[in-house]
Tab-separated table of C-alpha atoms in Angstrom:
chain	number	residue	atom	x	y	z
J	1	MET	CA	-1.313	-31.074	3.979
J	2	ARG	CA	-4.302	-31.180	6.485
J	3	THR	CA	-4.376	-27.649	6.661
J	4	GLY	CA	-4.655	-27.404	2.729
J	5	ARG	CA	-7.632	-29.695	2.757
J	6	PHE	CA	-9.223	-28.388	5.939
J	7	PHE	CA	-8.345	-24.598	5.002
J	8	LEU	CA	-10.746	-25.312	1.497
J	9	ALA	CA	-13.303	-26.827	3.805
J	10	GLU	CA	-13.257	-23.815	5.754
J	11	LEU	CA	-13.486	-21.752	2.665
J	12	ARG	CA	-16.504	-22.951	1.526
J	13	LYS	CA	-18.222	-23.253	4.990
J	14	THR	CA	-17.545	-19.206	5.703
J	15	ALA	CA	-18.751	-18.857	2.047
J	16	THR	CA	-22.289	-19.983	3.070
J	17	LEU	CA	-22.535	-17.904	5.893
J	18	PRO	CA	-24.266	-14.537	5.002
J	19	ALA	CA	-22.644	-12.918	7.194
J	20	ALA	CA	-19.433	-13.458	6.446
J	21	TRP	CA	-21.162	-11.712	2.575
J	22	ALA	CA	-22.674	-8.986	5.019
J	23	GLY	CA	-18.730	-8.194	6.466
J	24	ILE	CA	-18.007	-7.842	2.789
J	25	ALA	CA	-20.849	-5.748	1.611
J	26	VAL	CA	-20.304	-3.380	4.633
J	27	ALA	CA	-16.869	-2.563	3.543
J	28	LEU	CA	-17.536	-2.610	-0.220
J	29	LEU	CA	-21.543	-0.800	-0.163
J	30	GLY	CA	-21.028	1.223	2.674
J	31	SER	CA	-17.583	2.596	1.458
J	32	ALA	CA	-18.824	3.144	-1.723
J	33	ALA	CA	-21.664	5.451	-0.171
J	34	ILE	CA	-19.606	7.156	2.090
J	35	THR	CA	-17.263	8.030	-1.256
J	36	VAL	CA	-19.862	8.908	-3.923
J	37	LEU	CA	-21.540	11.808	-0.936
J	38	ASN	CA	-17.574	12.900	-0.434
J	39	ALA	CA	-16.988	12.756	-4.069
J	40	PHE	CA	-20.216	14.856	-5.033
J	41	THR	CA	-19.301	17.231	-1.856
J	42	VAL	CA	-15.971	18.057	-3.550
J	43	ARG	CA	-17.469	18.449	-7.314
J	44	GLY	CA	-20.093	20.290	-5.643
J	45	ALA	CA	-17.926	22.702	-3.991
J	46	VAL	CA	-15.402	23.411	-7.117
J	47	ALA	CA	-18.597	23.987	-9.367
J	48	ALA	CA	-19.743	26.383	-6.932
J	49	GLY	CA	-16.621	28.324	-6.789
J	50	THR	CA	-15.684	27.561	-2.641
J	51	PRO	CA	-13.014	24.639	-2.767
J	52	GLY	CA	-12.088	25.907	0.407
J	53	MET	CA	-15.340	25.356	2.333
J	54	VAL	CA	-13.962	21.155	1.729
J	55	ALA	CA	-10.240	19.726	3.265
J	56	ASP	CA	-8.912	19.318	-0.259
J	57	THR	CA	-10.212	18.473	-4.077
J	58	SER	CA	-8.036	15.144	-4.043
J	59	ALA	CA	-10.140	12.107	-5.489
J	60	PHE	CA	-7.886	9.943	-3.431
J	61	GLU	CA	-8.790	11.233	-0.369
J	62	ALA	CA	-12.121	11.210	-1.165
J	63	GLY	CA	-12.414	7.856	-1.700
J	64	PHE	CA	-9.906	7.081	0.968
J	65	ALA	CA	-12.388	8.894	4.143
J	66	ALA	CA	-14.361	5.759	4.709
J	67	MET	CA	-11.398	2.988	5.014
J	68	PRO	CA	-10.075	4.057	8.659
J	69	ILE	CA	-13.838	3.022	10.034
J	70	VAL	CA	-16.120	1.608	7.304
J	71	GLY	CA	-13.662	-1.129	5.868
J	72	VAL	CA	-12.215	-2.565	9.321
J	73	VAL	CA	-15.938	-2.931	10.461
J	74	GLY	CA	-16.233	-5.317	7.709
J	75	ALA	CA	-12.603	-6.962	8.717
J	76	VAL	CA	-14.275	-7.288	12.098
J	77	VAL	CA	-17.517	-8.616	11.074
J	78	VAL	CA	-15.569	-11.471	8.739
J	79	GLY	CA	-13.339	-12.048	11.722
J	80	VAL	CA	-16.112	-12.398	14.202
J	81	THR	CA	-18.146	-14.473	12.271
J	82	ALA	CA	-15.940	-16.976	10.910
J	83	ILE	CA	-15.109	-18.567	13.877
J	84	GLY	CA	-18.786	-16.610	16.332
J	85	SER	CA	-21.039	-19.327	14.020
J	86	GLU	CA	-19.263	-22.640	15.338
J	87	TYR	CA	-20.442	-21.783	18.841
J	88	THR	CA	-23.796	-20.345	18.018
J	89	ALA	CA	-26.336	-23.566	19.247
J	90	ASP	CA	-29.167	-24.924	17.394
J	91	ARG	CA	-32.948	-24.432	18.328
J	92	ALA	CA	-34.293	-27.030	20.967
J	93	GLU	CA	-36.314	-28.981	18.598
J	94	SER	CA	-33.107	-29.842	16.253
J	95	GLY	CA	-30.540	-30.883	19.552
J	96	GLY	CA	-30.032	-27.521	20.567
J	97	ALA	CA	-26.165	-28.620	19.643
J	98	ARG	CA	-23.502	-26.224	18.396
J	99	GLN	CA	-21.600	-26.586	14.950
J	100	ILE	CA	-17.914	-26.856	16.641
J	101	SER	CA	-19.151	-30.027	17.939
J	102	THR	CA	-19.365	-31.683	14.560
J	103	THR	CA	-16.313	-29.773	12.690
J	104	LEU	CA	-13.921	-31.364	15.434
J	105	ALA	CA	-15.725	-34.368	14.973
J	106	VAL	CA	-14.709	-34.193	11.217
J	107	ALA	CA	-11.785	-32.082	12.130
J	108	PRO	CA	-10.374	-33.398	15.212
J	109	GLN	CA	-6.524	-31.615	14.954
J	110	ARG	CA	-7.403	-28.536	16.188
J	111	LEU	CA	-3.830	-26.719	15.636
J	112	SER	CA	-4.428	-27.089	11.884
J	113	LEU	CA	-8.564	-26.711	11.979
J	114	PHE	CA	-7.278	-23.344	13.791
J	115	THR	CA	-4.580	-22.054	11.653
J	116	ALA	CA	-6.846	-23.462	8.431
J	117	LYS	CA	-10.035	-20.473	9.962
J	118	ALA	CA	-8.008	-17.598	10.669
J	119	ALA	CA	-6.230	-18.086	7.041
J	120	VAL	CA	-10.059	-17.905	5.472
J	121	VAL	CA	-10.096	-14.694	7.553
J	122	LEU	CA	-7.138	-13.219	5.945
J	123	THR	CA	-8.361	-14.573	2.635
J	124	PHE	CA	-11.878	-12.621	3.003
J	125	VAL	CA	-10.312	-9.957	4.765
J	126	ALA	CA	-8.335	-9.529	1.618
J	127	LEU	CA	-10.862	-9.658	-1.427
J	128	ALA	CA	-12.686	-7.465	0.279
J	129	ALA	CA	-9.567	-5.205	0.429
J	130	LEU	CA	-8.816	-5.440	-2.751
J	131	LEU	CA	-12.152	-5.043	-3.606
J	132	THR	CA	-12.709	-1.883	-1.740
J	133	ILE	CA	-9.549	0.107	-1.758
J	134	PRO	CA	-9.212	0.297	-5.721
J	135	GLY	CA	-12.611	0.637	-6.049
J	136	ASN	CA	-13.318	3.427	-4.744
J	137	ILE	CA	-10.520	5.481	-5.566
J	138	ALA	CA	-11.608	4.735	-9.054
J	139	LEU	CA	-15.370	5.889	-8.257
J	140	ALA	CA	-13.976	9.374	-6.255
J	141	GLN	CA	-11.684	9.528	-9.657
J	142	ALA	CA	-14.905	9.045	-12.206
J	143	ILE	CA	-17.620	11.504	-9.829
J	144	ILE	CA	-14.979	14.567	-9.500
J	145	GLY	CA	-12.998	14.128	-12.524
J	146	ASP	CA	-11.466	16.736	-13.979
J	147	ALA	CA	-12.758	19.217	-11.209
J	148	GLY	CA	-10.422	18.311	-8.711
J	149	THR	CA	-6.508	18.562	-7.842
J	150	GLU	CA	-4.525	15.330	-6.930
J	151	THR	CA	-2.402	16.282	-3.792
J	152	VAL	CA	-1.690	12.370	-3.169
J	153	SER	CA	1.299	10.716	-5.027
J	154	ALA	CA	1.355	7.605	-6.983
J	155	ALA	CA	3.497	5.850	-4.101
J	156	ASP	CA	1.737	7.763	-1.025
J	157	ALA	CA	-1.438	6.439	-2.759
J	158	VAL	CA	0.242	2.736	-3.049
J	159	SER	CA	1.711	2.497	0.090
J	160	ARG	CA	-1.052	3.944	2.103
J	161	SER	CA	-3.944	1.662	0.409
J	162	LEU	CA	-1.105	-1.598	1.492
J	163	GLY	CA	-1.560	0.057	4.931
J	164	THR	CA	-5.014	-0.214	5.023
J	165	ALA	CA	-5.256	-3.790	3.838
J	166	LEU	CA	-3.235	-4.638	6.144
J	167	TYR	CA	-4.638	-2.565	9.187
J	168	TRP	CA	-8.038	-4.578	8.134
J	169	ALA	CA	-6.048	-8.032	8.071
J	170	LEU	CA	-4.543	-7.473	11.386
J	171	MET	CA	-7.894	-6.103	13.166
J	172	GLY	CA	-9.510	-9.179	11.218
J	173	LEU	CA	-7.511	-12.188	12.892
J	174	LEU	CA	-7.967	-9.801	16.776
J	175	ALA	CA	-11.208	-9.798	16.235
J	176	PHE	CA	-10.926	-13.784	15.151
J	177	SER	CA	-8.800	-14.210	18.076
J	178	ILE	CA	-11.013	-12.835	20.931
J	179	THR	CA	-14.282	-14.018	19.399
J	180	ALA	CA	-12.306	-17.778	19.908
J	181	LEU	CA	-11.351	-16.896	23.092
J	182	ALA	CA	-14.976	-15.483	24.176
J	183	ARG	CA	-16.814	-18.468	22.216
J	184	SER	CA	-19.374	-16.042	21.264
J	185	GLY	CA	-19.611	-12.912	19.198
J	186	ILE	CA	-21.865	-10.592	20.774
J	187	ILE	CA	-19.281	-8.470	23.049
J	188	PRO	CA	-16.490	-8.898	21.042
J	189	LEU	CA	-18.874	-7.648	18.104
J	190	ILE	CA	-19.833	-4.474	20.239
J	191	VAL	CA	-16.602	-3.651	21.768
J	192	LEU	CA	-14.358	-3.276	18.266
J	193	ILE	CA	-17.321	-1.731	15.983
J	194	ALA	CA	-17.422	0.745	19.000
J	195	ASN	CA	-13.452	1.082	18.569
J	196	GLY	CA	-13.658	1.440	15.105
J	197	SER	CA	-16.061	4.136	15.360
J	198	VAL	CA	-15.699	7.828	17.079
J	199	VAL	CA	-17.046	5.842	20.099
J	200	SER	CA	-13.417	4.313	20.707
J	201	PHE	CA	-12.550	3.448	24.552
J	202	SER	CA	-8.723	3.161	23.364
J	203	LEU	CA	-8.782	6.744	22.334
J	204	LEU	CA	-10.797	7.583	25.384
J	205	LEU	CA	-7.600	5.905	27.260
J	206	SER	CA	-5.145	7.781	25.677
J	207	MET	CA	-6.517	11.174	26.969
J	208	LEU	CA	-5.706	9.450	30.127
J	209	THR	CA	-2.622	7.839	29.795
J	210	PRO	CA	-0.120	8.156	26.335
J	211	LEU	CA	0.559	4.285	27.348
J	212	ALA	CA	-2.732	3.492	25.208
J	213	HIS	CA	-1.021	4.757	21.691
J	214	TRP	CA	0.584	1.140	22.242
J	215	LEU	CA	-2.576	-0.588	22.053
J	216	PRO	CA	-3.212	-2.609	18.731
J	217	ASP	CA	-6.122	-0.224	16.810
J	218	LEU	CA	-3.991	2.640	18.294
J	219	ALA	CA	-0.771	1.854	17.507
J	220	GLY	CA	-1.730	0.794	13.573
J	221	ARG	CA	-3.538	3.905	13.114
J	222	LYS	CA	-0.888	5.721	11.416
J	223	LEU	CA	-0.960	3.085	8.554
J	224	PHE	CA	-3.761	5.197	6.824
J	225	GLY	CA	-1.664	7.439	6.106
J	226	PHE	CA	-3.917	10.784	6.695
J	227	PRO	CA	-1.714	14.301	6.983
J	228	GLY	CA	-0.616	15.245	10.372
J	229	GLU	CA	-3.233	17.766	10.822
J	230	PHE	CA	-6.065	15.456	10.664
J	231	VAL	CA	-5.142	12.747	12.609
J	232	LEU	CA	-4.738	12.863	16.742
J	233	GLU	CA	-1.437	13.789	17.707
J	234	GLY	CA	1.472	11.312	18.923
J	235	GLY	CA	1.645	7.897	19.123
J	236	LEU	CA	3.570	5.712	16.905
J	237	ASP	CA	5.101	6.043	13.483
J	238	PRO	CA	3.733	3.830	10.844
J	239	VAL	CA	6.316	1.235	10.596
J	240	PRO	CA	6.900	0.434	14.045
J	241	GLY	CA	2.839	1.438	14.486
J	242	ALA	CA	2.590	-1.896	12.507
J	243	ILE	CA	4.993	-3.898	14.053
J	244	VAL	CA	3.824	-3.446	17.209
J	245	MET	CA	-0.130	-4.069	16.634
J	246	ALA	CA	1.140	-7.121	14.633
J	247	GLY	CA	2.818	-8.377	17.669
J	248	TRP	CA	-0.494	-8.297	19.628
J	249	THR	CA	-2.261	-9.578	16.538
J	250	ALA	CA	0.214	-13.025	16.923
J	251	VAL	CA	0.106	-13.406	20.727
J	252	MET	CA	-3.507	-13.085	20.403
J	253	LEU	CA	-3.516	-15.729	17.656
J	254	VAL	CA	-0.880	-17.996	19.650
J	255	VAL	CA	-3.317	-17.554	22.947
J	256	SER	CA	-6.569	-18.100	21.346
J	257	GLY	CA	-5.270	-21.169	19.328
J	258	VAL	CA	-3.365	-22.450	22.677
J	259	VAL	CA	-6.481	-22.316	24.311
J	260	PHE	CA	-8.782	-23.684	21.310
J	261	ASN	CA	-6.576	-27.002	21.288
J	262	ARG	CA	-6.504	-27.359	25.198
J	263	ARG	CA	-10.285	-26.713	26.516
J	264	ASP	CA	-13.478	-28.726	25.841
J	265	ALA	CA	-15.507	-27.410	22.724
N	1	MET	CA	-58.685	-25.385	42.152
N	2	PRO	CA	-59.953	-21.531	41.523
N	3	GLU	CA	-58.705	-19.821	38.055
N	4	MET	CA	-55.994	-17.954	38.177
N	5	ALA	CA	-56.842	-15.064	36.530
N	6	VAL	CA	-54.560	-13.613	33.768
N	7	THR	CA	-54.076	-10.261	34.362
N	8	LYS	CA	-52.044	-7.150	32.007
N	9	GLY	CA	-49.879	-6.641	35.011
N	10	GLY	CA	-49.109	-10.187	35.195
N	11	LEU	CA	-48.005	-10.499	31.771
N	12	VAL	CA	-45.781	-7.588	32.154
N	13	LEU	CA	-44.014	-9.442	35.260
N	14	ALA	CA	-44.001	-12.458	33.624
N	15	GLU	CA	-42.191	-10.521	30.846
N	16	LEU	CA	-39.696	-8.451	33.134
N	17	SER	CA	-39.144	-12.565	35.099
N	18	LYS	CA	-37.658	-13.754	31.389
N	19	LEU	CA	-35.401	-10.725	31.589
N	20	ARG	CA	-34.075	-11.233	35.177
N	21	THR	CA	-33.109	-14.776	34.225
N	22	LEU	CA	-31.610	-14.216	31.355
N	23	PRO	CA	-27.953	-13.876	31.616
N	24	LEU	CA	-26.856	-11.652	29.272
N	25	ALA	CA	-29.235	-8.907	29.724
N	26	VAL	CA	-28.514	-8.577	33.488
N	27	LEU	CA	-24.394	-8.093	31.923
N	28	ALA	CA	-26.131	-5.543	29.379
N	29	ALA	CA	-27.611	-3.642	32.573
N	30	ALA	CA	-25.184	-4.101	35.074
N	31	GLY	CA	-22.223	-3.252	31.884
N	32	THR	CA	-23.987	-0.293	31.310
N	33	VAL	CA	-24.189	1.165	34.901
N	34	VAL	CA	-20.325	0.200	34.942
N	35	LEU	CA	-19.515	1.540	31.821
N	36	GLY	CA	-21.423	4.809	32.411
N	37	ALA	CA	-19.826	5.567	35.561
N	38	ALA	CA	-16.149	4.595	34.702
N	39	ILE	CA	-16.873	6.492	31.355
N	40	SER	CA	-17.397	9.842	33.194
N	41	ALA	CA	-15.179	9.108	36.270
N	42	ALA	CA	-12.594	9.113	32.963
N	43	MET	CA	-14.298	12.248	31.705
N	44	ALA	CA	-14.531	14.167	34.854
N	45	ALA	CA	-10.246	13.741	35.115
N	46	THR	CA	-9.242	14.495	31.762
N	47	GLY	CA	-11.285	16.100	28.649
N	48	LEU	CA	-13.664	17.795	30.159
N	49	ARG	CA	-10.914	20.260	33.036
N	50	GLU	CA	-10.762	23.128	31.439
N	51	SER	CA	-14.380	22.923	30.701
N	52	ALA	CA	-17.428	22.976	33.191
N	53	GLY	CA	-18.474	20.247	35.633
N	54	VAL	CA	-19.888	16.938	36.367
N	55	VAL	CA	-22.642	17.010	34.580
N	56	ASP	CA	-20.487	17.732	31.040
N	57	ALA	CA	-18.971	14.965	32.221
N	58	VAL	CA	-21.500	12.386	32.478
N	59	LEU	CA	-23.205	13.538	28.995
N	60	ALA	CA	-19.908	12.787	27.265
N	61	SER	CA	-20.382	9.166	28.313
N	62	VAL	CA	-23.773	8.765	26.730
N	63	PRO	CA	-22.566	7.536	23.719
N	64	PHE	CA	-20.826	4.955	25.450
N	65	ALA	CA	-23.933	3.906	27.434
N	66	GLN	CA	-26.002	3.735	24.448
N	67	LEU	CA	-24.035	0.851	23.275
N	68	GLY	CA	-25.456	-1.092	26.476
N	69	ILE	CA	-28.878	0.299	26.051
N	70	ILE	CA	-29.166	-0.975	22.892
N	71	LEU	CA	-28.050	-4.779	23.580
N	72	LEU	CA	-30.820	-4.548	26.434
N	73	GLY	CA	-32.972	-3.147	24.024
N	74	ILE	CA	-32.586	-6.370	21.544
N	75	LEU	CA	-32.686	-8.714	24.158
N	76	PRO	CA	-36.031	-9.079	24.975
N	77	ALA	CA	-37.114	-9.100	21.388
N	78	ALA	CA	-34.515	-11.262	20.171
N	79	HIS	CA	-34.129	-14.413	22.743
N	80	GLU	CA	-37.652	-15.212	21.621
N	81	TYR	CA	-36.260	-16.419	18.607
N	82	ALA	CA	-33.141	-18.305	19.702
N	83	GLY	CA	-34.823	-21.874	20.111
N	84	ALA	CA	-38.611	-22.708	19.777
N	85	GLN	CA	-39.682	-19.912	22.959
N	86	ILE	CA	-41.683	-17.827	21.239
N	87	ARG	CA	-43.932	-20.294	20.106
N	88	THR	CA	-44.390	-21.431	23.961
N	89	SER	CA	-45.170	-17.643	24.520
N	90	LEU	CA	-47.629	-17.142	22.182
N	91	THR	CA	-49.555	-20.539	23.310
N	92	ALA	CA	-49.522	-19.258	26.575
N	93	VAL	CA	-50.286	-16.100	25.545
N	94	PRO	CA	-52.385	-16.327	22.015
N	95	ASN	CA	-53.640	-12.585	21.603
N	96	ARG	CA	-50.395	-11.224	19.912
N	97	MET	CA	-51.433	-7.374	20.575
N	98	VAL	CA	-51.643	-8.354	24.478
N	99	PHE	CA	-48.466	-10.609	24.777
N	100	LEU	CA	-46.649	-7.587	22.116
N	101	ALA	CA	-47.798	-4.471	24.572
N	102	ALA	CA	-47.280	-6.624	28.113
N	103	LYS	CA	-43.164	-7.379	25.888
N	104	SER	CA	-42.675	-3.981	25.317
N	105	VAL	CA	-43.697	-2.149	28.356
N	106	ALA	CA	-41.338	-4.934	29.979
N	107	ALA	CA	-38.765	-3.746	27.712
N	108	LEU	CA	-38.802	-0.080	27.983
N	109	MET	CA	-39.016	-0.932	32.160
N	110	ALA	CA	-35.772	-2.362	31.778
N	111	VAL	CA	-34.745	0.084	29.584
N	112	SER	CA	-35.592	2.887	31.233
N	113	LEU	CA	-34.225	2.050	35.236
N	114	THR	CA	-30.605	0.765	32.840
N	115	ALA	CA	-30.453	4.698	31.669
N	116	VAL	CA	-31.324	6.567	34.775
N	117	ALA	CA	-29.354	3.789	36.748
N	118	ALA	CA	-25.987	4.453	34.697
N	119	LEU	CA	-26.549	8.305	34.329
N	120	GLY	CA	-26.950	8.097	38.250
N	121	ALA	CA	-23.798	5.995	38.672
N	122	GLY	CA	-22.219	8.389	36.174
N	123	LEU	CA	-23.230	11.582	38.223
N	124	LEU	CA	-21.873	9.791	41.299
N	125	ALA	CA	-18.628	8.800	39.894
N	126	ALA	CA	-18.122	12.125	38.343
N	127	VAL	CA	-18.566	13.564	41.397
N	128	VAL	CA	-16.415	11.220	43.587
N	129	THR	CA	-13.340	12.163	40.550
N	130	ARG	CA	-14.070	15.704	40.993
N	131	SER	CA	-13.550	16.395	44.228
N	132	ALA	CA	-10.615	13.516	44.229
N	133	THR	CA	-8.728	15.626	41.812
N	134	GLY	CA	-9.505	19.071	43.576
N	135	PHE	CA	-11.030	20.500	40.799
N	136	THR	CA	-13.913	22.297	41.138
N	137	GLY	CA	-15.815	23.489	38.583
N	138	ALA	CA	-15.960	27.220	37.886
N	139	GLY	CA	-17.913	27.509	34.387
N	140	ALA	CA	-20.908	27.046	33.021
N	141	ASP	CA	-21.634	23.175	33.533
N	142	ALA	CA	-25.297	21.700	31.487
N	143	GLY	CA	-27.977	21.858	34.105
N	144	PRO	CA	-29.905	18.839	35.470
N	145	TRP	CA	-32.554	18.964	32.385
N	146	ALA	CA	-29.928	18.027	29.848
N	147	LEU	CA	-29.571	14.708	32.365
N	148	ALA	CA	-33.248	14.320	31.775
N	149	GLY	CA	-32.918	14.966	27.971
N	150	ALA	CA	-30.214	11.835	28.142
N	151	ALA	CA	-32.564	9.469	30.105
N	152	LEU	CA	-34.584	10.417	27.476
N	153	TYR	CA	-32.276	9.308	24.750
N	154	LEU	CA	-31.368	6.653	26.016
N	155	LEU	CA	-34.617	5.650	26.412
N	156	LEU	CA	-35.830	6.287	23.123
N	157	THR	CA	-32.440	4.676	21.487
N	158	GLY	CA	-33.610	1.653	23.864
N	159	LEU	CA	-36.969	1.393	22.081
N	160	LEU	CA	-35.757	1.494	18.756
N	161	ALA	CA	-33.259	-1.314	19.072
N	162	TYR	CA	-36.321	-3.379	20.313
N	163	THR	CA	-38.497	-2.655	17.637
N	164	ALA	CA	-35.409	-3.251	14.921
N	165	ALA	CA	-35.083	-6.441	16.601
N	166	LEU	CA	-39.038	-7.546	16.973
N	167	LEU	CA	-38.425	-6.667	12.582
N	168	LEU	CA	-35.311	-8.468	12.371
N	169	ARG	CA	-36.139	-11.526	14.948
N	170	HIS	CA	-32.376	-12.094	15.569
N	171	LEU	CA	-29.782	-10.829	17.971
N	172	MET	CA	-27.052	-10.746	15.145
N	173	PRO	CA	-28.228	-9.104	12.746
N	174	ALA	CA	-30.195	-6.515	15.030
N	175	LEU	CA	-27.299	-5.609	16.666
N	176	VAL	CA	-24.801	-5.244	13.610
N	177	VAL	CA	-27.542	-2.840	12.117
N	178	MET	CA	-28.180	-0.416	14.950
N	179	LEU	CA	-24.480	-0.734	15.827
N	180	ALA	CA	-23.838	0.863	12.251
N	181	LEU	CA	-26.796	2.969	12.431
N	182	VAL	CA	-25.403	4.718	15.265
N	183	LEU	CA	-21.934	4.476	15.171
N	184	LEU	CA	-20.405	4.319	10.749
N	185	ALA	CA	-23.307	6.047	9.467
N	186	SER	CA	-24.213	8.718	11.678
N	187	PRO	CA	-20.186	10.236	11.989
N	188	LEU	CA	-19.793	9.402	8.104
N	189	VAL	CA	-22.473	11.133	6.469
N	190	GLY	CA	-22.561	13.452	9.066
N	191	ALA	CA	-19.030	14.478	7.454
N	192	ALA	CA	-20.412	14.540	4.171
N	193	THR	CA	-24.035	16.248	4.754
N	194	GLU	CA	-25.455	18.346	6.937
N	195	HIS	CA	-28.902	16.019	6.370
N	196	ALA	CA	-27.537	13.634	8.600
N	197	ARG	CA	-29.575	15.557	11.132
N	198	TRP	CA	-32.589	13.411	10.405
N	199	LEU	CA	-30.461	10.063	11.795
N	200	PRO	CA	-32.254	8.960	14.683
N	201	ASP	CA	-29.371	9.429	16.933
N	202	ARG	CA	-28.110	12.244	15.426
N	203	ALA	CA	-31.543	14.084	15.931
N	204	GLY	CA	-32.002	12.549	19.196
N	205	SER	CA	-29.042	13.693	20.797
N	206	LEU	CA	-30.166	17.027	21.295
N	207	LEU	CA	-32.001	15.924	23.542
N	208	TYR	CA	-29.004	16.378	26.067
N	209	LEU	CA	-27.076	18.330	23.492
N	210	PRO	CA	-29.450	21.375	22.988
N	211	ASP	CA	-29.023	24.242	20.647
N	212	THR	CA	-26.703	22.933	18.449
N	213	ASP	CA	-28.793	22.412	15.682
N	214	PRO	CA	-30.100	25.670	13.317
N	215	VAL	CA	-32.843	23.462	12.089
N	216	LEU	CA	-33.878	20.915	15.257
N	217	SER	CA	-34.696	21.682	18.482
N	218	ALA	CA	-34.589	19.252	21.650
N	219	GLY	CA	-38.186	18.491	21.345
N	220	THR	CA	-38.464	18.103	17.842
N	221	GLY	CA	-35.409	15.875	17.385
N	222	ALA	CA	-37.187	13.843	20.101
N	223	LEU	CA	-39.544	13.226	17.660
N	224	VAL	CA	-37.784	12.781	14.678
N	225	LEU	CA	-36.166	9.760	16.677
N	226	LEU	CA	-39.601	8.685	18.429
N	227	GLY	CA	-40.879	8.336	14.814
N	228	TRP	CA	-37.499	6.344	13.550
N	229	ALA	CA	-38.779	3.889	16.515
N	230	LEU	CA	-42.711	4.161	15.755
N	231	VAL	CA	-42.471	3.445	12.026
N	232	ALA	CA	-39.869	0.464	12.737
N	233	GLY	CA	-42.066	-0.288	15.970
N	234	MET	CA	-45.351	-0.566	13.806
N	235	ALA	CA	-43.687	-2.638	10.628
N	236	ALA	CA	-42.870	-5.198	13.408
N	237	ALA	CA	-46.094	-5.108	14.941
N	238	VAL	CA	-47.993	-5.984	11.603
N	239	ARG	CA	-45.431	-8.621	11.171
N	240	PHE	CA	-45.449	-9.818	14.642
N	241	THR	CA	-49.491	-10.111	14.390
N	242	SER	CA	-49.419	-11.146	10.627
N	243	ARG	CA	-47.349	-14.081	10.074
N	244	ASP	CA	-45.928	-17.218	11.354
N	245	HIS	CA	-43.444	-17.599	14.143
């Protein structure tokens, strides 16, 4: 029950952080912008009689294109902010303290607190996924209309959307654990945002050794379910990949939880 | 006691010593050099084996090295606002334009030294990796001008990050905006529309990847990136001189 009360308190705390909403806004508005660009490109190509210029004219694919990059960054920002904000030092004239001291004075049961915070990250990322994924597909559908040909079946669309939400949730929790260990959001933010983009360290590492496919971000990448010709060859299939990624997340959460429980604030 | 003359050179040295004593700035500079060398070595060992030589491997490390440069560019402006230091600084140097000019010179010096060191370390690492793996580049390698272009690109990117931080005043928002601009907006917009060439990093990348765009050249691309930095810089300068801190 204690965790439940902490959860509500942490939920309210996180909801007052502009950066947490910035993370949701990145996922929602950033991907909407890409979807609009994509959908108009598809519609324009069909209207001009050159649908061969685009990969396909599926509204699902047009609305889904930003999910592996922009949505992941939104989840990372939420995960980093939820715990990183506790360690930001106040201004010198107001004592230079960090919020974590107050938090731990009010809620000394550290493991309950940590669990509650992780649950808050999960809640925020779930909210972002719930709004963003169906919203973008509907947006693309509205713009493309009858001009496109849907190549993705309804069952595929649902499983790819759920896979995406799972990937976001796991990345959000990974970002949360890494930031809890680092006690600062700066380096986790740079590394994780870079890794979610084309400038990916794990992608580069995968050229050096196939072992890199077992890193969390590469292991889970087939959860997005893109057709084989658009993704890097090799790596784990969706279900084993998801299990490996979830394993990394669980280990990182346990390690950061134990460290959070044991060390000085 | 003789009166100490405050010279402009002294102000630049003061700003440089602030940066030198900021652990995160030292970490960002050292990290950029280590990252540049490690990634150049990785590129030389793998992806470019079929193509040309060591300079190409170094150029492929620039998108990674710019991450450290962005952080290093943000810090000189942002750390003043992580507390009350900006008011101490302005008490010591009440002329805001002079203060801003000295800080900008110091920031540019730190960024350009780091950029040159990162590219130099990358070149060394790539040469060593190539000889260790017994591969001799026989194809057409990009010339030394491309390396100079990469240094200028990193310098201008650091300048843009610095002006963005001056405008936004805080580390995290400036960091997220710069990373989103360079890592997210650029590839995603680039996939959807050709107008992405006017984004700062796309235009600037022509400095080290010349002749890859039908509209912009290396020179005009650099001017576009410089234009972004100048617009942000002017807005930041107006805000800095006219507003409370």
